[in-house]
Amino acid sequence: MDQSSFLSKVKTIVGSRCFECCIKCLGGIPYASLIATILLYAGVALFCGCGHEALSGTVNILQTYFEMARTAGDTLDVFTMIDIFKYVIYGIAAAFFVYGILLMVEGFFTTGAIKDLYGDFKITTCGRCVSAWFIMLTYLFMLAWLGVTAFTSLPVYMYFNLWTICRNTTLVEGANLCLDLRQFGIVTIGEEKKICTVSENFLRMCESTELNMTFHLFIVALAGAGAAVIAMVHYLMVLSANWAYVKDACRMQKYEDIKSKEEQELHDIHSTRSKERLNAYT
């Protein structure tokens, strides 16, 4: 055999083994969990990024056009609340980044291809408890994201009203429309922060791109929260399927243990009888 034919056979063998290894690795990927994780990360990224920038734009609008200023001291005003919301966004981004990784790991270890890669494994009570814990936690997070989605719709509604007032002002000449922040609970009843269409600040606000940008950022943040809800629902379906798989594997494991035990007992009985017959014959 010459050297060229030997090298070609070696390349063929190595290539086939690499192909089989790639197919086995691709079979071990939990695609349902992967899709849910990508959707979760996309939704959280949109909500946190656009929500943070929309809150910053809201601060600029309140300070520039509504002439509001931060209250000195520890008074809880709208600017303090916005700062708190920003810190909450930081926490949401970090928490769900870790939670998405944990759910992906759980998806890998409940995939049937892991058994083919690492051999047979024992379904323990701890594994079943972990799956049940993830189902309960994901359900609670889904409810939390539903609340976040409903809460995010409030600034979208406020900016939609403001955008509608700007639009009606340009369509109807001589219209005198006003927007009072007390209607939305942004300021107290005794503090009047109202802006009308006849004021210069209102005209500058409607002509600026800051209002339009902030409005659309809140819309994208609302869409991101909705995507996170869909991801949580997807995770619930995946985790429920994994739980059913673990439960069936546990039953199958108990069946195999009982079957092997009975076979061993039968084998011992036959061995004992064979020895007794042999002793009786001799």
PDB file of C-alpha atoms in Angstrom:
ATOM      1  CA  MET A   1       0.000   0.000   0.000  1.00  0.00           C
ATOM      2  CA  ASP A   2       1.475   3.303  -1.044  1.00  0.00           C
ATOM      3  CA  GLN A   3       1.533   6.370   1.189  1.00  0.00           C
ATOM      4  CA  SER A   4      -1.154   8.327  -0.705  1.00  0.00           C
ATOM      5  CA  SER A   5      -3.787   5.556  -0.418  1.00  0.00           C
ATOM      6  CA  PHE A   6      -2.940   5.089   3.267  1.00  0.00           C
ATOM      7  CA  LEU A   7      -3.395   8.811   3.953  1.00  0.00           C
ATOM      8  CA  SER A   8      -6.685   8.867   2.056  1.00  0.00           C
ATOM      9  CA  LYS A   9      -8.042   5.969   4.151  1.00  0.00           C
ATOM     10  CA  VAL A  10      -6.922   7.676   7.349  1.00  0.00           C
ATOM     11  CA  LYS A  11      -8.661  10.886   6.286  1.00  0.00           C
ATOM     12  CA  THR A  12     -11.828   8.939   5.457  1.00  0.00           C
ATOM     13  CA  ILE A  13     -11.842   7.196   8.870  1.00  0.00           C
ATOM     14  CA  VAL A  14     -11.131  10.424  10.749  1.00  0.00           C
ATOM     15  CA  GLY A  15     -13.751  12.305   8.756  1.00  0.00           C
ATOM     16  CA  SER A  16     -16.424   9.684   9.427  1.00  0.00           C
ATOM     17  CA  ARG A  17     -15.639   9.680  13.144  1.00  0.00           C
ATOM     18  CA  CYS A  18     -15.741  13.479  13.287  1.00  0.00           C
ATOM     19  CA  PHE A  19     -19.068  13.425  11.447  1.00  0.00           C
ATOM     20  CA  GLU A  20     -20.511  10.890  13.903  1.00  0.00           C
ATOM     21  CA  CYS A  21     -19.223  12.946  16.835  1.00  0.00           C
ATOM     22  CA  CYS A  22     -20.806  16.127  15.428  1.00  0.00           C
ATOM     23  CA  ILE A  23     -24.122  14.355  14.874  1.00  0.00           C
ATOM     24  CA  LYS A  24     -24.046  13.033  18.454  1.00  0.00           C
ATOM     25  CA  CYS A  25     -23.227  16.477  19.836  1.00  0.00           C
ATOM     26  CA  LEU A  26     -25.994  18.106  17.794  1.00  0.00           C
ATOM     27  CA  GLY A  27     -28.393  15.468  19.078  1.00  0.00           C
ATOM     28  CA  GLY A  28     -27.510  16.396  22.644  1.00  0.00           C
ATOM     29  CA  ILE A  29     -28.571  20.034  22.244  1.00  0.00           C
ATOM     30  CA  PRO A  30     -31.955  20.840  23.847  1.00  0.00           C
ATOM     31  CA  TYR A  31     -33.316  22.901  20.959  1.00  0.00           C
ATOM     32  CA  ALA A  32     -36.575  23.782  22.729  1.00  0.00           C
ATOM     33  CA  SER A  33     -34.689  25.192  25.715  1.00  0.00           C
ATOM     34  CA  LEU A  34     -32.274  26.954  23.358  1.00  0.00           C
ATOM     35  CA  ILE A  35     -35.115  28.696  21.500  1.00  0.00           C
ATOM     36  CA  ALA A  36     -36.736  29.717  24.784  1.00  0.00           C
ATOM     37  CA  THR A  37     -33.400  31.024  26.107  1.00  0.00           C
ATOM     38  CA  ILE A  38     -32.772  33.092  22.966  1.00  0.00           C
ATOM     39  CA  LEU A  39     -36.296  34.516  23.193  1.00  0.00           C
ATOM     40  CA  LEU A  40     -35.827  35.264  26.901  1.00  0.00           C
ATOM     41  CA  TYR A  41     -32.493  37.028  26.369  1.00  0.00           C
ATOM     42  CA  ALA A  42     -33.901  39.035  23.463  1.00  0.00           C
ATOM     43  CA  GLY A  43     -36.947  40.105  25.472  1.00  0.00           C
ATOM     44  CA  VAL A  44     -34.951  40.992  28.581  1.00  0.00           C
ATOM     45  CA  ALA A  45     -32.387  42.897  26.495  1.00  0.00           C
ATOM     46  CA  LEU A  46     -35.094  44.920  24.749  1.00  0.00           C
ATOM     47  CA  PHE A  47     -36.938  45.623  27.981  1.00  0.00           C
ATOM     48  CA  CYS A  48     -33.868  46.581  30.012  1.00  0.00           C
ATOM     49  CA  GLY A  49     -32.031  48.545  27.304  1.00  0.00           C
ATOM     50  CA  CYS A  50     -34.983  50.430  25.857  1.00  0.00           C
ATOM     51  CA  GLY A  51     -36.617  50.862  29.258  1.00  0.00           C
ATOM     52  CA  HIS A  52     -33.466  52.400  30.728  1.00  0.00           C
ATOM     53  CA  GLU A  53     -33.077  54.838  27.847  1.00  0.00           C
ATOM     54  CA  ALA A  54     -36.791  55.675  27.912  1.00  0.00           C
ATOM     55  CA  LEU A  55     -36.585  56.511  31.628  1.00  0.00           C
ATOM     56  CA  SER A  56     -33.587  58.755  30.951  1.00  0.00           C
ATOM     57  CA  GLY A  57     -35.540  60.490  28.179  1.00  0.00           C
ATOM     58  CA  THR A  58     -38.480  60.929  30.547  1.00  0.00           C
ATOM     59  CA  VAL A  59     -36.225  62.702  33.050  1.00  0.00           C
ATOM     60  CA  ASN A  60     -35.010  65.080  30.337  1.00  0.00           C
ATOM     61  CA  ILE A  61     -38.577  65.819  29.182  1.00  0.00           C
ATOM     62  CA  LEU A  62     -39.790  66.535  32.712  1.00  0.00           C
ATOM     63  CA  GLN A  63     -36.845  68.795  33.468  1.00  0.00           C
ATOM     64  CA  THR A  64     -36.748  70.615  30.129  1.00  0.00           C
ATOM     65  CA  TYR A  65     -40.382  71.087  29.122  1.00  0.00           C
ATOM     66  CA  PHE A  66     -42.359  70.640  32.351  1.00  0.00           C
ATOM     67  CA  GLU A  67     -39.738  72.595  34.343  1.00  0.00           C
ATOM     68  CA  MET A  68     -39.580  70.057  37.154  1.00  0.00           C
ATOM     69  CA  ALA A  69     -36.546  69.846  39.474  1.00  0.00           C
ATOM     70  CA  ARG A  70     -35.262  67.225  41.853  1.00  0.00           C
ATOM     71  CA  THR A  71     -36.393  67.650  45.425  1.00  0.00           C
ATOM     72  CA  ALA A  72     -33.592  68.134  47.916  1.00  0.00           C
ATOM     73  CA  GLY A  73     -33.295  65.629  50.744  1.00  0.00           C
ATOM     74  CA  ASP A  74     -34.784  62.160  51.019  1.00  0.00           C
ATOM     75  CA  THR A  75     -38.179  63.070  49.588  1.00  0.00           C
ATOM     76  CA  LEU A  76     -39.657  60.394  47.344  1.00  0.00           C
ATOM     77  CA  ASP A  77     -40.411  62.221  44.098  1.00  0.00           C
ATOM     78  CA  VAL A  78     -40.762  61.083  40.512  1.00  0.00           C
ATOM     79  CA  PHE A  79     -37.022  61.358  39.833  1.00  0.00           C
ATOM     80  CA  THR A  80     -36.229  59.126  42.812  1.00  0.00           C
ATOM     81  CA  MET A  81     -38.760  56.595  41.561  1.00  0.00           C
ATOM     82  CA  ILE A  82     -37.148  56.635  38.122  1.00  0.00           C
ATOM     83  CA  ASP A  83     -33.731  55.988  39.700  1.00  0.00           C
ATOM     84  CA  ILE A  84     -35.235  53.050  41.615  1.00  0.00           C
ATOM     85  CA  PHE A  85     -36.703  51.658  38.398  1.00  0.00           C
ATOM     86  CA  LYS A  86     -33.271  51.863  36.772  1.00  0.00           C
ATOM     87  CA  TYR A  87     -31.709  49.841  39.593  1.00  0.00           C
ATOM     88  CA  VAL A  88     -34.533  47.323  39.247  1.00  0.00           C
ATOM     89  CA  ILE A  89     -33.716  47.040  35.538  1.00  0.00           C
ATOM     90  CA  TYR A  90     -30.077  46.308  36.389  1.00  0.00           C
ATOM     91  CA  GLY A  91     -31.205  43.553  38.751  1.00  0.00           C
ATOM     92  CA  ILE A  92     -33.602  42.052  36.198  1.00  0.00           C
ATOM     93  CA  ALA A  93     -30.882  41.932  33.533  1.00  0.00           C
ATOM     94  CA  ALA A  94     -28.402  40.160  35.839  1.00  0.00           C
ATOM     95  CA  ALA A  95     -30.941  37.779  37.403  1.00  0.00           C
ATOM     96  CA  PHE A  96     -32.452  36.514  34.155  1.00  0.00           C
ATOM     97  CA  PHE A  97     -29.058  36.160  32.514  1.00  0.00           C
ATOM     98  CA  VAL A  98     -28.158  33.668  35.249  1.00  0.00           C
ATOM     99  CA  TYR A  99     -31.610  32.065  35.211  1.00  0.00           C
ATOM    100  CA  GLY A 100     -31.427  31.471  31.462  1.00  0.00           C
ATOM    101  CA  ILE A 101     -28.097  29.671  31.891  1.00  0.00           C
ATOM    102  CA  LEU A 102     -29.542  27.502  34.685  1.00  0.00           C
ATOM    103  CA  LEU A 103     -32.517  26.522  32.532  1.00  0.00           C
ATOM    104  CA  MET A 104     -30.207  25.644  29.644  1.00  0.00           C
ATOM    105  CA  VAL A 105     -28.120  23.431  31.935  1.00  0.00           C
ATOM    106  CA  GLU A 106     -31.284  21.753  33.200  1.00  0.00           C
ATOM    107  CA  GLY A 107     -32.335  21.194  29.593  1.00  0.00           C
ATOM    108  CA  PHE A 108     -29.009  19.545  28.759  1.00  0.00           C
ATOM    109  CA  PHE A 109     -29.147  17.153  31.684  1.00  0.00           C
ATOM    110  CA  THR A 110     -32.709  16.071  30.957  1.00  0.00           C
ATOM    111  CA  THR A 111     -32.037  15.420  27.284  1.00  0.00           C
ATOM    112  CA  GLY A 112     -31.966  11.789  26.281  1.00  0.00           C
ATOM    113  CA  ALA A 113     -28.730  12.217  24.340  1.00  0.00           C
ATOM    114  CA  ILE A 114     -26.808  12.707  27.608  1.00  0.00           C
ATOM    115  CA  LYS A 115     -27.456   9.039  28.354  1.00  0.00           C
ATOM    116  CA  ASP A 116     -25.852   8.102  25.036  1.00  0.00           C
ATOM    117  CA  LEU A 117     -22.834  10.327  25.645  1.00  0.00           C
ATOM    118  CA  TYR A 118     -22.094   9.438  29.277  1.00  0.00           C
ATOM    119  CA  GLY A 119     -23.815   6.091  29.697  1.00  0.00           C
ATOM    120  CA  ASP A 120     -26.815   5.182  31.813  1.00  0.00           C
ATOM    121  CA  PHE A 121     -27.593   7.404  34.771  1.00  0.00           C
ATOM    122  CA  LYS A 122     -29.668   7.092  37.899  1.00  0.00           C
ATOM    123  CA  ILE A 123     -32.748   9.249  38.259  1.00  0.00           C
ATOM    124  CA  THR A 124     -32.493  10.500  41.818  1.00  0.00           C
ATOM    125  CA  THR A 125     -35.059  12.169  44.014  1.00  0.00           C
ATOM    126  CA  CYS A 126     -32.924  15.307  43.958  1.00  0.00           C
ATOM    127  CA  GLY A 127     -33.189  15.496  40.162  1.00  0.00           C
ATOM    128  CA  ARG A 128     -36.970  15.255  40.292  1.00  0.00           C
ATOM    129  CA  CYS A 129     -37.119  17.920  43.003  1.00  0.00           C
ATOM    130  CA  VAL A 130     -34.917  20.237  40.918  1.00  0.00           C
ATOM    131  CA  SER A 131     -37.213  19.846  37.901  1.00  0.00           C
ATOM    132  CA  ALA A 132     -40.295  20.536  40.020  1.00  0.00           C
ATOM    133  CA  TRP A 133     -38.583  23.554  41.594  1.00  0.00           C
ATOM    134  CA  PHE A 134     -37.768  25.019  38.165  1.00  0.00           C
ATOM    135  CA  ILE A 135     -41.387  24.557  37.060  1.00  0.00           C
ATOM    136  CA  MET A 136     -42.698  26.407  40.115  1.00  0.00           C
ATOM    137  CA  LEU A 137     -40.083  29.166  39.821  1.00  0.00           C
ATOM    138  CA  THR A 138     -40.724  29.659  36.107  1.00  0.00           C
ATOM    139  CA  TYR A 139     -44.457  29.899  36.743  1.00  0.00           C
ATOM    140  CA  LEU A 140     -43.877  32.618  39.354  1.00  0.00           C
ATOM    141  CA  PHE A 141     -41.555  34.477  36.968  1.00  0.00           C
ATOM    142  CA  MET A 142     -44.201  34.274  34.255  1.00  0.00           C
ATOM    143  CA  LEU A 143     -46.717  35.928  36.578  1.00  0.00           C
ATOM    144  CA  ALA A 144     -44.099  38.554  37.486  1.00  0.00           C
ATOM    145  CA  TRP A 145     -43.453  39.325  33.815  1.00  0.00           C
ATOM    146  CA  LEU A 146     -47.185  39.639  33.228  1.00  0.00           C
ATOM    147  CA  GLY A 147     -47.224  42.301  35.948  1.00  0.00           C
ATOM    148  CA  VAL A 148     -44.195  44.005  34.405  1.00  0.00           C
ATOM    149  CA  THR A 149     -45.922  44.018  31.012  1.00  0.00           C
ATOM    150  CA  ALA A 150     -49.045  45.587  32.506  1.00  0.00           C
ATOM    151  CA  PHE A 151     -46.939  48.164  34.364  1.00  0.00           C
ATOM    152  CA  THR A 152     -44.948  49.018  31.222  1.00  0.00           C
ATOM    153  CA  SER A 153     -48.168  49.737  29.350  1.00  0.00           C
ATOM    154  CA  LEU A 154     -48.821  52.715  31.657  1.00  0.00           C
ATOM    155  CA  PRO A 155     -46.036  54.989  30.305  1.00  0.00           C
ATOM    156  CA  VAL A 156     -46.959  53.875  26.793  1.00  0.00           C
ATOM    157  CA  TYR A 157     -50.510  55.087  27.463  1.00  0.00           C
ATOM    158  CA  MET A 158     -49.223  58.393  28.911  1.00  0.00           C
ATOM    159  CA  TYR A 159     -46.941  59.085  25.965  1.00  0.00           C
ATOM    160  CA  PHE A 160     -49.663  58.078  23.544  1.00  0.00           C
ATOM    161  CA  ASN A 161     -51.926  60.737  25.063  1.00  0.00           C
ATOM    162  CA  LEU A 162     -49.153  63.306  24.814  1.00  0.00           C
ATOM    163  CA  TRP A 163     -48.384  62.302  21.229  1.00  0.00           C
ATOM    164  CA  THR A 164     -52.106  62.525  20.401  1.00  0.00           C
ATOM    165  CA  ILE A 165     -52.313  66.035  21.841  1.00  0.00           C
ATOM    166  CA  CYS A 166     -49.356  67.113  19.705  1.00  0.00           C
ATOM    167  CA  ARG A 167     -50.967  65.598  16.634  1.00  0.00           C
ATOM    168  CA  ASN A 168     -54.359  67.223  17.274  1.00  0.00           C
ATOM    169  CA  THR A 169     -52.672  70.569  17.761  1.00  0.00           C
ATOM    170  CA  THR A 170     -51.188  70.415  14.274  1.00  0.00           C
ATOM    171  CA  LEU A 171     -54.482  69.240  12.740  1.00  0.00           C
ATOM    172  CA  VAL A 172     -56.869  71.626  14.496  1.00  0.00           C
ATOM    173  CA  GLU A 173     -55.862  75.254  14.481  1.00  0.00           C
ATOM    174  CA  GLY A 174     -56.629  77.272  17.558  1.00  0.00           C
ATOM    175  CA  ALA A 175     -57.160  74.216  19.777  1.00  0.00           C
ATOM    176  CA  ASN A 176     -56.186  74.791  23.400  1.00  0.00           C
ATOM    177  CA  LEU A 177     -55.399  71.404  24.922  1.00  0.00           C
ATOM    178  CA  CYS A 178     -53.612  70.858  28.208  1.00  0.00           C
ATOM    179  CA  LEU A 179     -51.815  67.957  29.873  1.00  0.00           C
ATOM    180  CA  ASP A 180     -51.766  67.927  33.675  1.00  0.00           C
ATOM    181  CA  LEU A 181     -49.281  65.567  35.325  1.00  0.00           C
ATOM    182  CA  ARG A 182     -51.563  65.301  38.348  1.00  0.00           C
ATOM    183  CA  GLN A 183     -53.892  63.168  36.244  1.00  0.00           C
ATOM    184  CA  PHE A 184     -51.248  60.438  36.117  1.00  0.00           C
ATOM    185  CA  GLY A 185     -50.077  60.718  39.721  1.00  0.00           C
ATOM    186  CA  ILE A 186     -46.622  61.963  38.752  1.00  0.00           C
ATOM    187  CA  VAL A 187     -46.903  65.000  41.026  1.00  0.00           C
ATOM    188  CA  THR A 188     -49.013  65.681  44.094  1.00  0.00           C
ATOM    189  CA  ILE A 189     -52.424  67.337  43.955  1.00  0.00           C
ATOM    190  CA  GLY A 190     -51.139  70.578  45.452  1.00  0.00           C
ATOM    191  CA  GLU A 191     -48.343  70.883  42.888  1.00  0.00           C
ATOM    192  CA  GLU A 192     -49.585  72.086  39.524  1.00  0.00           C
ATOM    193  CA  LYS A 193     -47.450  70.975  36.611  1.00  0.00           C
ATOM    194  CA  LYS A 194     -49.522  71.592  33.527  1.00  0.00           C
ATOM    195  CA  ILE A 195     -48.500  72.253  29.968  1.00  0.00           C
ATOM    196  CA  CYS A 196     -50.861  73.594  27.309  1.00  0.00           C
ATOM    197  CA  THR A 197     -50.708  73.791  23.554  1.00  0.00           C
ATOM    198  CA  VAL A 198     -50.461  77.587  23.567  1.00  0.00           C
ATOM    199  CA  SER A 199     -47.207  77.538  25.566  1.00  0.00           C
ATOM    200  CA  GLU A 200     -43.803  77.706  23.951  1.00  0.00           C
ATOM    201  CA  ASN A 201     -42.520  74.665  25.853  1.00  0.00           C
ATOM    202  CA  PHE A 202     -45.286  72.508  24.407  1.00  0.00           C
ATOM    203  CA  LEU A 203     -44.486  73.559  20.854  1.00  0.00           C
ATOM    204  CA  ARG A 204     -40.779  72.892  21.355  1.00  0.00           C
ATOM    205  CA  MET A 205     -41.552  69.486  22.902  1.00  0.00           C
ATOM    206  CA  CYS A 206     -43.777  68.458  19.997  1.00  0.00           C
ATOM    207  CA  GLU A 207     -41.192  69.574  17.445  1.00  0.00           C
ATOM    208  CA  SER A 208     -38.322  67.798  19.182  1.00  0.00           C
ATOM    209  CA  THR A 209     -37.332  64.211  18.373  1.00  0.00           C
ATOM    210  CA  GLU A 210     -36.904  63.400  22.061  1.00  0.00           C
ATOM    211  CA  LEU A 211     -40.620  62.871  22.640  1.00  0.00           C
ATOM    212  CA  ASN A 212     -41.019  60.591  19.638  1.00  0.00           C
ATOM    213  CA  MET A 213     -37.902  58.617  20.549  1.00  0.00           C
ATOM    214  CA  THR A 214     -38.951  58.105  24.171  1.00  0.00           C
ATOM    215  CA  PHE A 215     -42.439  57.029  23.104  1.00  0.00           C
ATOM    216  CA  HIS A 216     -41.100  54.389  20.725  1.00  0.00           C
ATOM    217  CA  LEU A 217     -38.526  53.197  23.268  1.00  0.00           C
ATOM    218  CA  PHE A 218     -41.331  52.474  25.718  1.00  0.00           C
ATOM    219  CA  ILE A 219     -43.204  50.603  22.977  1.00  0.00           C
ATOM    220  CA  VAL A 220     -40.142  48.432  22.289  1.00  0.00           C
ATOM    221  CA  ALA A 221     -39.697  47.866  26.035  1.00  0.00           C
ATOM    222  CA  LEU A 222     -43.328  46.725  26.199  1.00  0.00           C
ATOM    223  CA  ALA A 223     -42.688  44.343  23.300  1.00  0.00           C
ATOM    224  CA  GLY A 224     -39.609  43.003  25.118  1.00  0.00           C
ATOM    225  CA  ALA A 225     -41.667  42.329  28.247  1.00  0.00           C
ATOM    226  CA  GLY A 226     -44.214  40.487  26.114  1.00  0.00           C
ATOM    227  CA  ALA A 227     -41.426  38.418  24.545  1.00  0.00           C
ATOM    228  CA  ALA A 228     -40.212  37.516  28.037  1.00  0.00           C
ATOM    229  CA  VAL A 229     -43.736  36.323  28.926  1.00  0.00           C
ATOM    230  CA  ILE A 230     -43.788  34.139  25.799  1.00  0.00           C
ATOM    231  CA  ALA A 231     -40.358  32.772  26.735  1.00  0.00           C
ATOM    232  CA  MET A 232     -41.607  31.897  30.228  1.00  0.00           C
ATOM    233  CA  VAL A 233     -44.592  30.069  28.733  1.00  0.00           C
ATOM    234  CA  HIS A 234     -42.241  28.227  26.375  1.00  0.00           C
ATOM    235  CA  TYR A 235     -40.022  27.294  29.319  1.00  0.00           C
ATOM    236  CA  LEU A 236     -43.060  25.963  31.193  1.00  0.00           C
ATOM    237  CA  MET A 237     -43.876  23.653  28.282  1.00  0.00           C
ATOM    238  CA  VAL A 238     -40.267  22.486  28.033  1.00  0.00           C
ATOM    239  CA  LEU A 239     -39.927  21.931  31.778  1.00  0.00           C
ATOM    240  CA  SER A 240     -43.226  20.047  31.914  1.00  0.00           C
ATOM    241  CA  ALA A 241     -42.043  17.778  29.101  1.00  0.00           C
ATOM    242  CA  ASN A 242     -38.720  17.253  30.897  1.00  0.00           C
ATOM    243  CA  TRP A 243     -40.576  16.473  34.117  1.00  0.00           C
ATOM    244  CA  ALA A 244     -42.644  13.843  32.297  1.00  0.00           C
ATOM    245  CA  TYR A 245     -39.443  12.390  30.821  1.00  0.00           C
ATOM    246  CA  VAL A 246     -37.775  12.205  34.235  1.00  0.00           C
ATOM    247  CA  LYS A 247     -40.885  10.651  35.771  1.00  0.00           C
ATOM    248  CA  ASP A 248     -41.123   7.986  33.050  1.00  0.00           C
ATOM    249  CA  ALA A 249     -37.393   7.309  33.323  1.00  0.00           C
ATOM    250  CA  CYS A 250     -37.797   6.859  37.082  1.00  0.00           C
ATOM    251  CA  ARG A 251     -40.596   4.347  36.577  1.00  0.00           C
ATOM    252  CA  MET A 252     -38.602   2.535  33.933  1.00  0.00           C
ATOM    253  CA  GLN A 253     -35.614   2.433  36.256  1.00  0.00           C
ATOM    254  CA  LYS A 254     -37.704   0.924  39.064  1.00  0.00           C
ATOM    255  CA  TYR A 255     -39.124  -1.629  36.616  1.00  0.00           C
ATOM    256  CA  GLU A 256     -35.636  -2.602  35.437  1.00  0.00           C
ATOM    257  CA  ASP A 257     -34.435  -2.941  39.040  1.00  0.00           C
ATOM    258  CA  ILE A 258     -37.388  -5.169  39.990  1.00  0.00           C
ATOM    259  CA  LYS A 259     -36.973  -7.229  36.820  1.00  0.00           C
ATOM    260  CA  SER A 260     -33.248  -7.787  37.383  1.00  0.00           C
ATOM    261  CA  LYS A 261     -33.910  -8.689  41.022  1.00  0.00           C
ATOM    262  CA  GLU A 262     -36.543 -11.263  40.050  1.00  0.00           C
ATOM    263  CA  GLU A 263     -34.273 -12.707  37.379  1.00  0.00           C
ATOM    264  CA  GLN A 264     -31.482 -13.003  39.928  1.00  0.00           C
ATOM    265  CA  GLU A 265     -33.824 -14.735  42.383  1.00  0.00           C
ATOM    266  CA  LEU A 266     -34.968 -17.170  39.693  1.00  0.00           C
ATOM    267  CA  HIS A 267     -31.381 -17.857  38.763  1.00  0.00           C
ATOM    268  CA  ASP A 268     -30.504 -18.546  42.394  1.00  0.00           C
ATOM    269  CA  ILE A 269     -33.490 -20.873  42.765  1.00  0.00           C
ATOM    270  CA  HIS A 270     -32.517 -22.843  39.634  1.00  0.00           C
ATOM    271  CA  SER A 271     -28.910 -23.020  40.804  1.00  0.00           C
ATOM    272  CA  THR A 272     -29.982 -24.300  44.215  1.00  0.00           C
ATOM    273  CA  ARG A 273     -32.278 -26.947  42.724  1.00  0.00           C
ATOM    274  CA  SER A 274     -29.582 -28.063  40.296  1.00  0.00           C
ATOM    275  CA  LYS A 275     -27.143 -28.488  43.158  1.00  0.00           C
ATOM    276  CA  GLU A 276     -29.730 -30.429  45.186  1.00  0.00           C
ATOM    277  CA  ARG A 277     -30.442 -32.766  42.269  1.00  0.00           C
ATOM    278  CA  LEU A 278     -26.761 -33.288  41.671  1.00  0.00           C
ATOM    279  CA  ASN A 279     -26.185 -34.073  45.342  1.00  0.00           C
ATOM    280  CA  ALA A 280     -29.155 -36.449  45.381  1.00  0.00           C
ATOM    281  CA  TYR A 281     -27.881 -38.233  42.264  1.00  0.00           C
ATOM    282  CA  THR A 282     -24.420 -38.667  43.663  1.00  0.00           C
TER     283      THR A 282
END
